[in-house]
């Protein structure tokens, strides 16, 4: 009988010890994947402006239109350059001596700066260079967005 008590104690004590320990809580683990895409800025953008101010808006519009037509003829002669008109406006300024302002904006871009830069030098003889910057090709940016699971 004594052996039975010892056996019961040996078998029962670990059960009691286990029963007193609370079961382990479930732990939630979340993983996030971060991917970085670098899209090279390889397209040169330039903003140009033809502008005239004075008293006669019709004459001013004619001057701006001539400058823009001259610029468009130069732009068409260089392959690989895309351009568009970015707005045309005629507005009253209210200033003495220059009552009207007429302006047209042109946006040029090229993946070949060696073709665009000399042309900008020529165009600046009659138009104002407002700004230049490099940007990524739209196709490369869309590809990177698709690669990370975002719909462009």
XYZ file of N, CA and C in Angstrom, residues 36-121:
258
model
N 11.379 48.908 -51.943
C 11.726 50.228 -52.454
C 12.065 50.103 -53.932
N 11.482 50.981 -54.719
C 11.788 51.037 -56.136
C 12.422 52.392 -56.412
N 13.468 52.380 -57.144
C 14.093 53.628 -57.572
C 13.862 53.746 -59.065
N 13.221 54.827 -59.430
C 12.951 55.083 -60.840
C 13.833 56.251 -61.250
N 14.748 56.021 -62.190
C 15.667 57.108 -62.552
C 14.948 58.258 -63.243
N 15.400 59.443 -62.953
C 14.857 60.648 -63.589
C 15.674 60.906 -64.847
N 15.108 60.513 -65.961
C 15.864 60.558 -67.213
C 15.236 61.440 -68.275
N 14.085 62.028 -67.987
C 13.405 62.864 -68.978
C 13.540 64.329 -68.550
N 14.080 65.145 -69.444
C 14.254 66.567 -69.159
C 12.994 67.320 -69.579
N 12.422 68.076 -68.647
C 11.236 68.905 -68.907
C 11.665 70.368 -68.891
N 11.097 71.139 -69.793
C 11.365 72.579 -69.814
C 10.049 73.314 -70.023
N 9.869 74.398 -69.312
C 8.682 75.248 -69.435
C 9.123 76.568 -70.056
N 8.487 76.916 -71.180
C 8.783 78.152 -71.895
C 7.540 79.011 -71.975
N 7.754 80.296 -72.182
C 6.630 81.228 -72.199
C 6.878 82.316 -73.241
N 5.883 82.533 -74.078
C 5.882 83.685 -74.989
C 4.960 84.711 -74.364
N 5.427 85.954 -74.283
C 4.661 86.961 -73.548
C 4.839 88.330 -74.197
N 3.765 89.095 -74.198
C 3.817 90.479 -74.676
C 2.832 91.297 -73.861
N 3.203 92.550 -73.584
C 2.300 93.443 -72.852
C 2.293 94.804 -73.536
N 1.162 95.456 -73.455
C 1.014 96.759 -74.083
C -0.433 97.212 -74.064
N -0.764 98.116 -75.008
C -2.101 98.716 -75.010
C -3.092 98.010 -75.927
N -2.632 97.381 -76.988
C -3.536 96.791 -77.982
C -3.496 95.262 -77.872
N -4.547 94.634 -77.316
C -4.515 93.178 -77.117
C -4.450 92.387 -78.423
N -5.051 92.883 -79.490
C -5.001 92.158 -80.767
C -3.570 92.131 -81.309
N -2.883 93.246 -81.213
C -1.493 93.314 -81.673
C -0.604 92.433 -80.804
N -0.842 92.439 -79.512
C -0.065 91.613 -78.591
C -0.278 90.127 -78.876
N -1.533 89.747 -79.112
C -1.833 88.347 -79.437
C -1.123 87.934 -80.715
N -1.088 88.822 -81.695
C -0.394 88.525 -82.948
C 1.105 88.311 -82.694
N 1.697 89.125 -81.844
C 3.126 88.978 -81.522
C 3.407 87.636 -80.825
N 2.568 87.295 -79.860
C 2.743 86.030 -79.134
C 2.537 84.856 -80.087
N 1.519 84.929 -80.929
C 1.251 83.845 -81.873
C 2.411 83.658 -82.845
N 3.033 84.740 -83.280
C 4.193 84.640 -84.171
C 5.365 83.970 -83.459
N 5.611 84.363 -82.225
C 6.712 83.752 -81.473
C 6.478 82.261 -81.250
N 5.247 81.889 -80.932
C 4.929 80.479 -80.691
C 5.003 79.685 -81.996
N 4.523 80.246 -83.091
C 4.623 79.561 -84.389
C 6.092 79.353 -84.762
N 6.920 80.353 -84.535
C 8.357 80.231 -84.794
C 8.958 79.109 -83.932
N 8.589 79.065 -82.642
C 9.104 78.033 -81.739
C 8.635 76.643 -82.157
N 7.376 76.514 -82.542
C 6.848 75.211 -82.962
C 7.564 74.699 -84.205
N 7.901 75.585 -85.118
C 8.649 75.181 -86.312
C 10.021 74.635 -85.908
N 10.662 75.259 -84.936
C 11.968 74.768 -84.464
C 11.806 73.429 -83.742
N 10.744 73.308 -82.966
C 10.515 72.070 -82.214
C 10.274 70.877 -83.135
N 9.559 71.095 -84.216
C 9.265 69.995 -85.142
C 10.493 69.538 -85.912
N 11.521 70.375 -85.955
C 12.715 70.022 -86.713
C 13.671 69.124 -85.933
N 13.437 68.933 -84.630
C 14.334 68.124 -83.807
C 13.596 66.860 -83.376
N 14.082 65.685 -83.802
C 13.395 64.439 -83.411
C 13.618 64.125 -81.924
N 12.667 63.409 -81.349
C 12.787 62.965 -79.961
C 12.295 63.955 -78.928
N 11.756 65.083 -79.358
C 11.244 66.082 -78.424
C 9.724 66.125 -78.545
N 9.061 66.023 -77.421
C 7.606 66.186 -77.415
C 7.283 67.509 -76.743
N 6.195 68.114 -77.177
C 5.820 69.405 -76.625
C 4.306 69.557 -76.699
N 3.812 70.493 -75.905
C 2.382 70.808 -75.911
C 2.205 72.227 -75.405
N 1.090 72.814 -75.780
C 0.729 74.115 -75.242
C 0.144 73.892 -73.857
N 0.581 74.680 -72.897
C 0.112 74.512 -71.523
C -0.799 75.648 -71.093
N -1.309 76.404 -72.057
C -2.249 77.461 -71.714
C -1.978 78.748 -72.468
N -3.058 79.456 -72.717
C -3.005 80.736 -73.428
C -3.912 81.682 -72.666
N -3.424 82.888 -72.412
C -4.277 83.831 -71.694
C -4.061 85.260 -72.164
N -5.148 85.997 -72.115
C -5.135 87.436 -72.356
C -5.819 88.068 -71.151
N -5.126 88.992 -70.518
C -5.738 89.596 -69.333
C -5.420 91.085 -69.258
N -6.361 91.805 -68.700
C -6.165 93.234 -68.462
C -5.349 93.387 -67.183
N -4.321 94.228 -67.257
C -3.454 94.422 -66.091
C -3.828 95.653 -65.283
N -4.406 96.660 -65.952
C -4.752 97.894 -65.268
C -3.563 98.813 -65.048
N -2.406 98.452 -65.583
C -1.213 99.286 -65.421
C -1.133 100.291 -66.563
N -0.763 101.498 -66.250
C -0.608 102.530 -67.269
C 0.537 102.147 -68.202
N 0.316 102.259 -69.487
C 1.336 101.938 -70.479
C 1.330 100.482 -70.897
N 0.858 99.571 -70.060
C 0.773 98.148 -70.392
C -0.551 97.624 -69.860
N -1.628 98.008 -70.542
C -2.967 97.668 -70.061
C -3.314 96.196 -70.249
N -2.603 95.512 -71.158
C -2.933 94.130 -71.473
C -1.684 93.257 -71.407
N -1.910 91.994 -71.050
C -0.851 90.986 -71.039
C -1.368 89.770 -71.792
N -0.596 89.299 -72.772
C -0.938 88.095 -73.528
C 0.211 87.118 -73.335
N -0.141 85.862 -73.051
C 0.884 84.867 -72.736
C 0.454 83.493 -73.236
N 1.429 82.723 -73.749
C 1.218 81.306 -74.031
C 2.383 80.531 -73.441
N 2.050 79.423 -72.780
C 3.051 78.565 -72.151
C 3.237 77.303 -72.981
N 4.476 76.878 -73.142
C 4.817 75.638 -73.831
C 5.581 74.737 -72.866
N 5.276 73.435 -72.912
C 5.978 72.447 -72.114
C 6.688 71.503 -73.081
N 7.990 71.363 -72.916
C 8.802 70.498 -73.758
C 9.379 69.391 -72.905
N 9.601 68.221 -73.513
C 10.280 67.146 -72.797
C 11.031 66.264 -73.769
N 12.112 65.695 -73.273
C 12.926 64.813 -74.093
C 13.744 63.897 -73.198
N 13.861 62.622 -73.580
C 14.758 61.734 -72.851
C 16.221 61.948 -73.260
N 16.434 62.825 -74.245
C 17.780 63.103 -74.743
C 18.132 64.567 -74.478
N 18.707 64.876 -73.317
C 19.054 66.270 -73.005
C 20.009 66.881 -74.030
N 20.842 66.064 -74.656
C 21.785 66.589 -75.648
C 21.048 67.172 -76.856
N 19.842 66.714 -77.120
C 19.040 67.269 -78.215
C 18.251 68.489 -77.758
N 17.765 68.459 -76.520
C 16.893 69.532 -76.043
C 17.662 70.779 -75.606
N 18.782 70.618 -74.957
C 19.487 71.782 -74.407
C 19.924 72.798 -75.463
N 20.536 72.388 -76.583
C 20.878 73.399 -77.596
C 19.636 74.086 -78.171
N 18.547 73.326 -78.305
C 17.308 73.904 -78.812
C 16.765 74.949 -77.840
N 16.891 74.700 -76.552
C 16.442 75.685 -75.564
C 17.227 76.983 -75.695
N 18.495 76.862 -75.995
C 19.302 78.061 -76.224
C 18.772 78.880 -77.386
